Amino acid sequence: MPNLSFVSPTRNSPWGTYLSQIDAVEPYLGKLARWVETLRRPKRALIVDIPIELDNGTIAHFEGYRVQHSLTRGPGKGGVRYHPDVTLEEVMALSAWMTVKNAAVNLPYGGAKGGIRLDPKTLSLKELEKVTRRYTSEIGMIIGPTQDIPAPDVNTNGQIMAWMMDTYSMNVGATATGVVTGKPIALGGSLGRVAATGRGVFVVGREAMRRLNVPLEGARVAVQGFGNVGSVAAKMFASNGAIIVAVQDHTGTILNEKGLDMTDLLDHVAKTGGVGGFKGADRIDNENFWDVKSDILIPAALEGQITGERAKRVQTRVVLEGANGPTTPDGDAVLADRGIIVVPDVIANAGGVTVSYFEWVQDFSSFFWTEDEINVRLDKILVGAFKGIWDTAEQHRIPLRTAAFTVACTRVLEAREERGLYP
Ligand code: NAD
């Protein structure tokens, strides 16, 4: 029986992956399991047409989505992705993972996500602004500072959040800084937000290594994706004594057994747009990235990267999921068999949404914190959340992913039960 009529997930597709994670957590939900079906369907999914006039005078149409998987614990919260492969199914899975992530870290939010099916590289800045403004207007009926608060994700940034904030504000007739997070500082953005996800990946990775009694000094780290998340995480691991041996992005894969120089590499990427052609490393075949020996492997690019096949080859102790959904159910099963610890996305990359939450709180109170205050609070929240998840995993002898889902889904379903069903 298909779960829903409007998507056709397969075992390893994003929604299929999410459903199998819910199957895995069900036995640990006790009496709350009677509510579990609510987690298997998004509360609301909006599909919008976005017509714009291109610079050359022709009219182009783009497909946009905003999915609110759950609003049980608070307003929706989750990023907006611009990518040619975006689908309703993918956005549904990403929104559901936001429900779990927000609850795993105990932020007062439900889960949501948005996306537009387009390749931003093919649009001029003006066209990108038009798409963003029209999309914001179209989803304007379901977003808002107390309803659903978008943020940046793949290929979206502070500029796009600024256009979204401005469009929403124009439509409601008041400057509404709290409608999006990840904004530029001048528009009510928060210090520390840009680096927050990568910083969180580092903090959670550090805690995992502490539990495993493996020192960070000299630990070998391999990173897929050297964008916002991967580059900040790599830099922080390197500045805490780890050795970044391999990095892969869309321009290629580079390896240096002695450790890549992060300052030089970041410079090179800023100038050329990717790691390919970096002089301080050897170039290796992209597929050989998965054979590189490491202590920590950080997938920080796209979903579905660690398949069953690749999971048989990886040589690492810990997979630290910087990206959302980078490991397929087949990959997860193989890693578990091989005794490789997977620190799941819902906690490993929760730093971004945590500082988004700080931004939203600062916007409401119009009182802004220092970067130090933000980083200290971020560290404290992630360390506490990770501890709860690790202890749950030990108590039930279950993988960290199932433990994170147990903690999170228990919170969501408890709230569901206490609210009761309307009408
Ligand atoms: P980004 O656009 O800044 O960087 C993406 C990186 O992935 C780039 O280095 C790109 O070259 C690389 N990449 C793209 N396609 C690739 C391929 N086929 N093979 C190898 N590398 C490839 O994006 P980001 O913000 O760093 O996000 C990365 C992941 O982290 C996504 O899954 C995103 O959902 C997740 N995430 C991001 C945030 C955030 O705050 N930015 C928060 C939580 C989760």
Short mmCIF file of C-alpha atoms and ligand atoms in Angstrom, two decimals:
data_model
loop_
_atom_site.label_atom_id
_atom_site.label_comp_id
_atom_site.label_asym_id
_atom_site.label_seq_id
_atom_site.Cartn_x
_atom_site.Cartn_y
_atom_site.Cartn_z
CA MET A 1 0.00 0.00 0.00
CA PRO A 2 1.51 3.34 -0.95
CA ASN A 3 1.79 5.70 2.01
CA LEU A 4 0.36 8.70 0.09
CA SER A 5 -1.18 9.08 -3.37
CA PHE A 6 0.94 12.04 -4.52
CA VAL A 7 4.44 10.56 -4.17
CA SER A 8 5.94 7.19 -5.14
CA PRO A 9 8.92 6.69 -2.87
CA THR A 10 11.34 3.80 -3.25
CA ARG A 11 13.32 2.21 -0.40
CA ASN A 12 16.33 4.52 -0.79
CA SER A 13 14.61 7.68 -2.07
CA PRO A 14 14.36 10.60 0.41
CA TRP A 15 10.76 9.98 1.56
CA GLY A 16 11.38 6.21 1.49
CA THR A 17 14.44 6.75 3.66
CA TYR A 18 12.44 8.84 6.12
CA LEU A 19 9.62 6.27 6.28
CA SER A 20 12.06 3.49 7.07
CA GLN A 21 13.49 5.63 9.89
CA ILE A 22 9.97 6.00 11.32
CA ASP A 23 9.50 2.23 11.06
CA ALA A 24 12.72 1.78 13.03
CA VAL A 25 11.66 4.12 15.84
CA GLU A 26 8.11 2.79 16.26
CA PRO A 27 9.00 -0.01 18.71
CA TYR A 28 10.58 2.54 21.07
CA LEU A 29 7.60 4.88 21.30
CA GLY A 30 5.63 2.88 23.87
CA LYS A 31 2.02 4.02 24.19
CA LEU A 32 2.66 7.04 21.96
CA ALA A 33 2.99 4.64 19.01
CA ARG A 34 -0.77 4.99 18.46
CA TRP A 35 -0.02 8.46 17.09
CA VAL A 36 2.89 7.41 14.85
CA GLU A 37 0.89 7.63 11.61
CA THR A 38 0.83 11.44 11.96
CA LEU A 39 4.60 11.38 11.39
CA ARG A 40 4.15 9.48 8.11
CA ARG A 41 2.24 12.31 6.42
CA PRO A 42 2.99 16.00 6.05
CA LYS A 43 0.41 18.30 7.62
CA ARG A 44 0.37 20.55 4.56
CA ALA A 45 2.09 20.65 1.16
CA LEU A 46 1.82 23.62 -1.17
CA ILE A 47 2.90 23.50 -4.84
CA VAL A 48 3.15 26.84 -6.61
CA ASP A 49 3.77 28.00 -10.17
CA ILE A 50 6.34 30.80 -10.42
CA PRO A 51 6.16 32.65 -13.76
CA ILE A 52 8.77 35.35 -14.43
CA GLU A 53 9.85 37.41 -17.40
CA LEU A 54 13.48 36.59 -18.22
CA ASP A 55 16.01 39.27 -19.21
CA ASN A 56 15.54 38.28 -22.87
CA GLY A 57 11.79 38.96 -22.72
CA THR A 58 10.57 35.35 -22.69
CA ILE A 59 8.33 33.98 -19.92
CA ALA A 60 9.70 31.10 -17.85
CA HIS A 61 7.77 28.97 -15.34
CA PHE A 62 9.32 27.31 -12.29
CA GLU A 63 7.83 24.85 -9.83
CA GLY A 64 8.06 25.77 -6.16
CA TYR A 65 7.10 23.99 -2.95
CA ARG A 66 6.60 24.67 0.74
CA VAL A 67 5.86 21.67 2.91
CA GLN A 68 4.91 21.90 6.58
CA HIS A 69 5.42 18.43 7.90
CA SER A 70 4.41 19.21 11.47
CA LEU A 71 3.27 22.28 13.41
CA THR A 72 2.59 20.35 16.59
CA ARG A 73 5.38 21.82 18.74
CA GLY A 74 5.42 25.31 17.22
CA PRO A 75 5.68 27.19 13.92
CA GLY A 76 7.25 25.51 10.91
CA LYS A 77 10.99 25.99 10.47
CA GLY A 78 13.27 24.88 7.66
CA GLY A 79 15.29 26.08 4.70
CA VAL A 80 14.57 26.82 1.08
CA ARG A 81 16.58 24.98 -1.59
CA TYR A 82 17.18 26.04 -5.19
CA HIS A 83 18.26 23.04 -7.25
CA PRO A 84 17.29 21.52 -10.62
CA ASP A 85 16.58 18.13 -8.94
CA VAL A 86 14.21 19.48 -6.24
CA THR A 87 10.94 17.50 -6.11
CA LEU A 88 7.90 17.48 -3.87
CA GLU A 89 9.09 14.14 -2.48
CA GLU A 90 12.49 15.52 -1.57
CA VAL A 91 11.01 18.61 0.10
CA MET A 92 8.61 16.40 2.06
CA ALA A 93 11.49 14.34 3.41
CA LEU A 94 13.56 17.42 4.22
CA SER A 95 10.59 18.96 6.05
CA ALA A 96 10.03 15.78 8.06
CA TRP A 97 13.71 15.69 9.04
CA MET A 98 13.28 19.28 10.26
CA THR A 99 10.43 18.13 12.55
CA VAL A 100 12.74 15.50 13.99
CA LYS A 101 15.77 17.81 14.16
CA ASN A 102 13.92 20.63 15.93
CA ALA A 103 12.49 18.19 18.45
CA ALA A 104 15.83 16.36 18.91
CA VAL A 105 17.44 19.66 19.96
CA ASN A 106 14.24 20.70 21.78
CA LEU A 107 13.65 23.91 19.82
CA PRO A 108 10.02 25.13 20.00
CA TYR A 109 9.32 24.48 16.32
CA GLY A 110 7.59 22.05 14.03
CA GLY A 111 9.24 21.11 10.75
CA ALA A 112 9.00 22.63 7.26
CA LYS A 113 11.03 22.99 4.08
CA GLY A 114 10.76 24.69 0.72
CA GLY A 115 12.36 24.56 -2.66
CA ILE A 116 12.28 25.69 -6.25
CA ARG A 117 13.14 23.39 -9.11
CA LEU A 118 15.73 25.50 -10.94
CA ASP A 119 19.43 25.86 -11.60
CA PRO A 120 20.36 29.27 -10.16
CA LYS A 121 23.57 29.30 -12.22
CA THR A 122 21.46 29.78 -15.37
CA LEU A 123 19.70 32.92 -14.04
CA SER A 124 20.91 36.51 -13.77
CA LEU A 125 20.79 38.21 -10.38
CA LYS A 126 17.69 40.15 -11.46
CA GLU A 127 15.94 36.93 -12.58
CA LEU A 128 16.87 35.24 -9.30
CA GLU A 129 15.36 38.16 -7.40
CA LYS A 130 12.12 37.93 -9.43
CA VAL A 131 11.83 34.17 -8.83
CA THR A 132 12.47 34.64 -5.11
CA ARG A 133 9.95 37.46 -4.73
CA ARG A 134 7.21 35.66 -6.66
CA TYR A 135 7.84 32.42 -4.76
CA THR A 136 7.65 34.32 -1.43
CA SER A 137 4.37 35.94 -2.47
CA GLU A 138 2.91 32.60 -3.55
CA ILE A 139 3.76 30.86 -0.27
CA GLY A 140 2.96 34.06 1.71
CA MET A 141 -0.39 32.63 2.79
CA ILE A 142 1.29 29.94 4.92
CA ILE A 143 4.55 31.54 6.13
CA GLY A 144 5.01 34.22 8.79
CA PRO A 145 6.96 34.91 12.01
CA THR A 146 4.51 32.82 14.07
CA GLN A 147 3.49 30.37 11.31
CA ASP A 148 6.51 29.13 9.39
CA ILE A 149 9.97 30.67 9.16
CA PRO A 150 12.12 29.81 6.11
CA ALA A 151 15.95 29.96 6.10
CA PRO A 152 18.80 29.31 3.62
CA ASP A 153 19.65 25.84 2.34
CA VAL A 154 21.50 24.60 -0.76
CA ASN A 155 22.07 27.49 -3.24
CA THR A 156 20.22 30.08 -1.15
CA ASN A 157 21.87 32.70 1.07
CA GLY A 158 21.48 35.93 3.03
CA GLN A 159 20.64 37.94 -0.10
CA ILE A 160 17.76 35.61 -0.93
CA MET A 161 16.52 35.82 2.67
CA ALA A 162 16.67 39.63 2.41
CA TRP A 163 14.45 39.56 -0.71
CA MET A 164 12.06 37.13 1.01
CA MET A 165 11.85 39.33 4.10
CA ASP A 166 11.27 42.44 1.99
CA THR A 167 8.57 40.81 -0.17
CA TYR A 168 6.69 39.40 2.82
CA SER A 169 6.97 42.76 4.63
CA MET A 170 5.60 44.63 1.58
CA ASN A 171 2.66 42.23 1.37
CA VAL A 172 1.70 42.55 5.04
CA GLY A 173 2.47 46.26 5.26
CA ALA A 174 4.98 46.06 8.11
CA THR A 175 8.65 45.20 8.38
CA ALA A 176 8.62 41.60 9.56
CA THR A 177 12.22 40.65 10.31
CA GLY A 178 11.16 37.41 12.04
CA VAL A 179 9.67 35.85 8.88
CA VAL A 180 13.00 34.35 7.76
CA THR A 181 16.32 33.60 9.44
CA GLY A 182 19.81 33.57 7.96
CA LYS A 183 19.34 37.24 7.04
CA PRO A 184 22.15 39.78 6.63
CA ILE A 185 23.13 41.36 9.96
CA ALA A 186 21.77 44.77 8.88
CA LEU A 187 18.27 43.28 8.55
CA GLY A 188 18.09 41.58 11.93
CA GLY A 189 20.38 38.65 11.14
CA SER A 190 22.36 37.00 13.91
CA LEU A 191 26.09 36.96 14.43
CA GLY A 192 27.43 33.43 14.05
CA ARG A 193 24.57 32.18 11.83
CA VAL A 194 26.63 31.68 8.65
CA ALA A 195 29.14 29.40 10.37
CA ALA A 196 26.65 27.80 12.78
CA THR A 197 25.94 24.55 10.93
CA GLY A 198 29.62 23.76 10.34
CA ARG A 199 30.42 24.76 13.93
CA GLY A 200 27.68 22.44 15.16
CA VAL A 201 29.05 19.57 13.04
CA PHE A 202 32.38 20.11 14.77
CA VAL A 203 30.87 20.32 18.29
CA VAL A 204 28.84 17.12 17.84
CA GLY A 205 31.82 15.33 16.22
CA ARG A 206 34.05 16.39 19.12
CA GLU A 207 31.53 14.97 21.62
CA ALA A 208 31.26 11.68 19.68
CA MET A 209 35.06 11.31 19.65
CA ARG A 210 35.13 12.05 23.40
CA ARG A 211 32.62 9.25 24.03
CA LEU A 212 34.71 6.90 21.87
CA ASN A 213 37.94 7.94 23.63
CA VAL A 214 39.60 8.93 20.35
CA PRO A 215 41.68 12.12 20.57
CA LEU A 216 40.98 14.83 18.00
CA GLU A 217 44.69 15.58 17.82
CA GLY A 218 45.94 13.73 14.76
CA ALA A 219 42.49 12.30 13.84
CA ARG A 220 42.07 11.90 10.07
CA VAL A 221 39.05 13.62 8.54
CA ALA A 222 37.60 13.29 5.01
CA VAL A 223 34.94 15.76 3.86
CA GLN A 224 32.52 15.60 0.95
CA GLY A 225 31.17 19.07 0.12
CA PHE A 226 33.22 22.18 0.78
CA GLY A 227 30.44 24.76 0.86
CA ASN A 228 29.00 26.50 3.88
CA VAL A 229 28.79 23.37 6.06
CA GLY A 230 31.80 21.31 4.93
CA SER A 231 34.34 24.12 4.83
CA VAL A 232 33.54 25.51 8.29
CA ALA A 233 33.50 22.03 9.86
CA ALA A 234 36.82 21.15 8.16
CA LYS A 235 38.42 24.39 9.32
CA MET A 236 37.32 23.84 12.93
CA PHE A 237 38.52 20.23 13.00
CA ALA A 238 41.87 21.36 11.57
CA SER A 239 42.24 24.16 14.11
CA ASN A 240 41.59 21.60 16.87
CA GLY A 241 44.45 19.33 15.78
CA ALA A 242 42.74 17.01 13.28
CA ILE A 243 44.22 16.34 9.82
CA ILE A 244 41.96 16.96 6.81
CA VAL A 245 43.19 14.27 4.42
CA ALA A 246 40.64 14.45 1.60
CA VAL A 247 38.01 16.85 0.30
CA GLN A 248 35.54 16.36 -2.51
CA ASP A 249 33.24 18.89 -4.14
CA HIS A 250 31.53 19.29 -7.52
CA THR A 251 34.89 20.24 -9.09
CA GLY A 252 36.79 17.10 -8.02
CA THR A 253 38.45 15.18 -5.19
CA ILE A 254 41.77 16.07 -3.58
CA LEU A 255 43.99 14.06 -1.21
CA ASN A 256 46.96 14.90 0.97
CA GLU A 257 47.98 12.24 3.50
CA LYS A 258 49.91 14.84 5.51
CA GLY A 259 46.86 17.11 5.79
CA LEU A 260 45.47 19.84 3.54
CA ASP A 261 46.39 23.39 4.46
CA MET A 262 43.00 24.90 5.25
CA THR A 263 43.99 28.55 4.82
CA ASP A 264 45.42 27.89 1.34
CA LEU A 265 42.50 25.68 0.35
CA LEU A 266 39.87 28.21 1.47
CA ASP A 267 41.75 30.88 -0.50
CA HIS A 268 41.82 28.66 -3.58
CA VAL A 269 38.08 27.91 -3.32
CA ALA A 270 37.25 31.60 -2.85
CA LYS A 271 39.20 32.41 -6.04
CA THR A 272 38.22 29.47 -8.28
CA GLY A 273 34.86 28.27 -6.92
CA GLY A 274 35.97 24.75 -6.04
CA VAL A 275 38.70 22.47 -4.68
CA GLY A 276 39.69 21.13 -8.14
CA GLY A 277 43.14 22.28 -9.27
CA PHE A 278 44.39 22.92 -5.70
CA LYS A 279 48.19 22.78 -5.81
CA GLY A 280 48.74 21.47 -2.26
CA ALA A 281 47.20 18.03 -2.93
CA ASP A 282 46.92 15.14 -5.39
CA ARG A 283 43.80 14.82 -7.48
CA ILE A 284 42.12 11.41 -7.20
CA ASP A 285 39.20 9.82 -8.96
CA ASN A 286 35.86 10.95 -7.44
CA GLU A 287 34.71 7.42 -6.65
CA ASN A 288 38.00 6.71 -4.78
CA PHE A 289 37.00 9.30 -2.19
CA TRP A 290 35.00 6.54 -0.49
CA ASP A 291 38.15 4.37 -0.05
CA VAL A 292 40.18 7.04 1.78
CA LYS A 293 41.22 5.96 5.30
CA SER A 294 39.87 8.28 7.97
CA ASP A 295 38.67 8.45 11.57
CA ILE A 296 35.81 10.80 10.71
CA LEU A 297 34.00 10.92 7.37
CA ILE A 298 31.80 14.00 6.90
CA PRO A 299 29.28 13.90 4.04
CA ALA A 300 28.34 17.60 3.69
CA ALA A 301 27.00 17.85 0.14
CA LEU A 302 23.75 16.19 -0.94
CA GLU A 303 21.52 13.30 0.14
CA GLY A 304 21.83 9.65 -0.87
CA GLN A 305 25.64 9.64 -1.06
CA ILE A 306 26.53 6.69 1.20
CA THR A 307 24.81 3.86 -0.59
CA GLY A 308 25.00 0.18 0.38
CA GLU A 309 27.82 -0.28 -2.15
CA ARG A 310 29.91 2.66 -0.89
CA ALA A 311 29.22 1.74 2.75
CA LYS A 312 31.04 -1.56 2.16
CA ARG A 313 34.15 0.37 1.14
CA VAL A 314 34.41 3.28 3.54
CA GLN A 315 37.28 2.99 6.00
CA THR A 316 36.35 5.17 8.94
CA ARG A 317 35.20 4.98 12.56
CA VAL A 318 32.56 7.69 12.52
CA VAL A 319 30.26 9.02 9.80
CA LEU A 320 29.30 12.54 10.86
CA GLU A 321 26.33 13.61 8.74
CA GLY A 322 26.75 17.30 7.85
CA ALA A 323 24.32 17.01 4.91
CA ASN A 324 20.67 16.08 5.29
CA GLY A 325 19.94 12.44 4.48
CA PRO A 326 23.39 11.53 3.08
CA THR A 327 23.11 7.83 4.06
CA THR A 328 20.55 5.55 2.41
CA PRO A 329 18.80 2.80 4.44
CA ASP A 330 21.00 0.24 2.61
CA GLY A 331 24.07 2.26 3.52
CA ASP A 332 22.95 2.55 7.14
CA ALA A 333 22.46 -1.20 7.44
CA VAL A 334 25.94 -1.96 6.06
CA LEU A 335 27.62 0.63 8.30
CA ALA A 336 25.83 -0.80 11.36
CA ASP A 337 27.00 -4.35 10.43
CA ARG A 338 30.54 -3.09 10.13
CA GLY A 339 30.43 -1.36 13.53
CA ILE A 340 30.88 2.12 12.05
CA ILE A 341 29.16 4.77 14.19
CA VAL A 342 26.78 7.08 12.32
CA VAL A 343 26.10 10.43 14.00
CA PRO A 344 22.84 11.31 12.27
CA ASP A 345 22.06 14.57 10.45
CA VAL A 346 19.22 15.44 12.82
CA ILE A 347 21.76 16.17 15.55
CA ALA A 348 25.05 16.60 13.62
CA ASN A 349 23.83 19.51 11.48
CA ALA A 350 21.37 21.01 13.99
CA GLY A 351 23.71 23.95 14.73
CA GLY A 352 22.26 25.98 11.86
CA VAL A 353 18.65 25.81 12.99
CA THR A 354 19.70 26.38 16.59
CA VAL A 355 21.30 29.73 15.71
CA SER A 356 18.30 30.45 13.44
CA TYR A 357 16.21 30.03 16.57
CA PHE A 358 18.51 32.52 18.35
CA GLU A 359 18.05 34.92 15.42
CA TRP A 360 14.25 34.64 15.62
CA VAL A 361 14.30 35.21 19.40
CA GLN A 362 16.59 38.25 18.94
CA ASP A 363 14.27 39.65 16.23
CA PHE A 364 11.22 39.33 18.49
CA SER A 365 12.93 41.03 21.41
CA SER A 366 14.89 43.50 19.22
CA PHE A 367 17.86 42.82 21.48
CA PHE A 368 20.97 41.35 19.92
CA TRP A 369 23.60 39.08 21.47
CA THR A 370 27.37 38.98 21.00
CA GLU A 371 28.96 36.27 18.88
CA ASP A 372 30.55 34.78 22.00
CA GLU A 373 27.16 34.51 23.72
CA ILE A 374 25.78 32.80 20.64
CA ASN A 375 28.61 30.30 20.34
CA VAL A 376 28.54 29.43 24.05
CA ARG A 377 24.73 28.87 23.96
CA LEU A 378 25.03 26.81 20.77
CA ASP A 379 27.69 24.59 22.30
CA LYS A 380 25.61 24.07 25.45
CA ILE A 381 22.43 23.11 23.56
CA LEU A 382 24.20 20.69 21.21
CA VAL A 383 26.26 19.05 23.96
CA GLY A 384 23.08 18.51 26.04
CA ALA A 385 21.11 17.16 23.08
CA PHE A 386 23.92 14.83 22.04
CA LYS A 387 24.24 13.49 25.59
CA GLY A 388 20.52 12.66 25.72
CA ILE A 389 20.71 10.85 22.39
CA TRP A 390 23.90 8.94 23.24
CA ASP A 391 22.43 7.83 26.59
CA THR A 392 19.20 6.70 24.87
CA ALA A 393 21.24 4.69 22.36
CA GLU A 394 23.14 2.99 25.18
CA GLN A 395 19.98 2.32 27.20
CA HIS A 396 18.16 0.56 24.33
CA ARG A 397 21.31 -0.66 22.51
CA ILE A 398 20.17 1.02 19.32
CA PRO A 399 21.97 3.10 16.67
CA LEU A 400 22.31 6.84 17.30
CA ARG A 401 19.85 7.58 14.48
CA THR A 402 17.09 5.51 16.05
CA ALA A 403 17.96 7.05 19.42
CA ALA A 404 17.71 10.59 18.02
CA PHE A 405 14.35 9.69 16.45
CA THR A 406 13.21 8.16 19.76
CA VAL A 407 13.98 11.34 21.70
CA ALA A 408 12.51 13.60 19.00
CA CYS A 409 9.39 11.61 18.05
CA THR A 410 8.55 11.11 21.73
CA ARG A 411 8.55 14.91 22.16
CA VAL A 412 6.42 15.47 19.04
CA LEU A 413 3.88 12.77 19.86
CA GLU A 414 3.64 13.75 23.52
CA ALA A 415 2.74 17.27 22.35
CA ARG A 416 0.28 15.76 19.84
CA GLU A 417 -1.42 13.72 22.52
CA GLU A 418 -1.60 16.63 24.97
CA ARG A 419 -3.07 18.95 22.33
CA GLY A 420 -5.61 16.33 21.27
CA LEU A 421 -7.26 16.06 17.88
CA TYR A 422 -9.24 18.96 16.45
CA PRO A 423 -12.26 19.09 16.26
P1 NAD B 1 26.54 24.70 -0.26
O1 NAD B 1 25.81 24.96 -1.51
O2 NAD B 1 27.23 25.84 0.45
O3 NAD B 1 27.70 23.61 -0.53
C1 NAD B 1 27.44 22.38 -1.14
C2 NAD B 1 28.78 21.71 -1.41
O4 NAD B 1 28.52 20.42 -1.98
C3 NAD B 1 29.65 22.45 -2.42
O5 NAD B 1 31.01 22.38 -2.01
C4 NAD B 1 29.46 21.64 -3.71
O6 NAD B 1 30.59 21.72 -4.57
C5 NAD B 1 29.31 20.26 -3.14
N1 NAD B 1 28.66 19.34 -4.08
C6 NAD B 1 27.56 19.55 -4.83
N2 NAD B 1 27.30 18.50 -5.61
C7 NAD B 1 28.25 17.59 -5.34
C8 NAD B 1 28.54 16.29 -5.83
N3 NAD B 1 27.76 15.71 -6.73
N4 NAD B 1 29.62 15.64 -5.33
C9 NAD B 1 30.41 16.22 -4.41
N5 NAD B 1 30.20 17.45 -3.92
C10 NAD B 1 29.13 18.12 -4.38
O7 NAD B 1 25.53 23.95 0.69
P2 NAD B 1 25.58 23.82 2.27
O8 NAD B 1 24.78 24.93 2.86
O9 NAD B 1 26.99 23.61 2.71
O10 NAD B 1 24.73 22.48 2.49
C11 NAD B 1 25.30 21.18 2.35
C12 NAD B 1 24.38 20.17 2.99
O11 NAD B 1 24.19 20.52 4.36
C13 NAD B 1 22.98 20.05 2.40
O12 NAD B 1 22.55 18.70 2.52
C14 NAD B 1 22.14 20.92 3.31
O13 NAD B 1 20.78 20.54 3.31
C15 NAD B 1 22.80 20.60 4.63
N6 NAD B 1 22.54 21.61 5.65
C16 NAD B 1 22.87 22.92 5.48
C17 NAD B 1 22.61 23.84 6.47
C18 NAD B 1 23.04 25.27 6.35
O14 NAD B 1 22.85 26.01 7.34
N7 NAD B 1 23.64 25.71 5.27
C19 NAD B 1 21.98 23.43 7.65
C20 NAD B 1 21.66 22.07 7.82
C21 NAD B 1 21.95 21.17 6.80
#
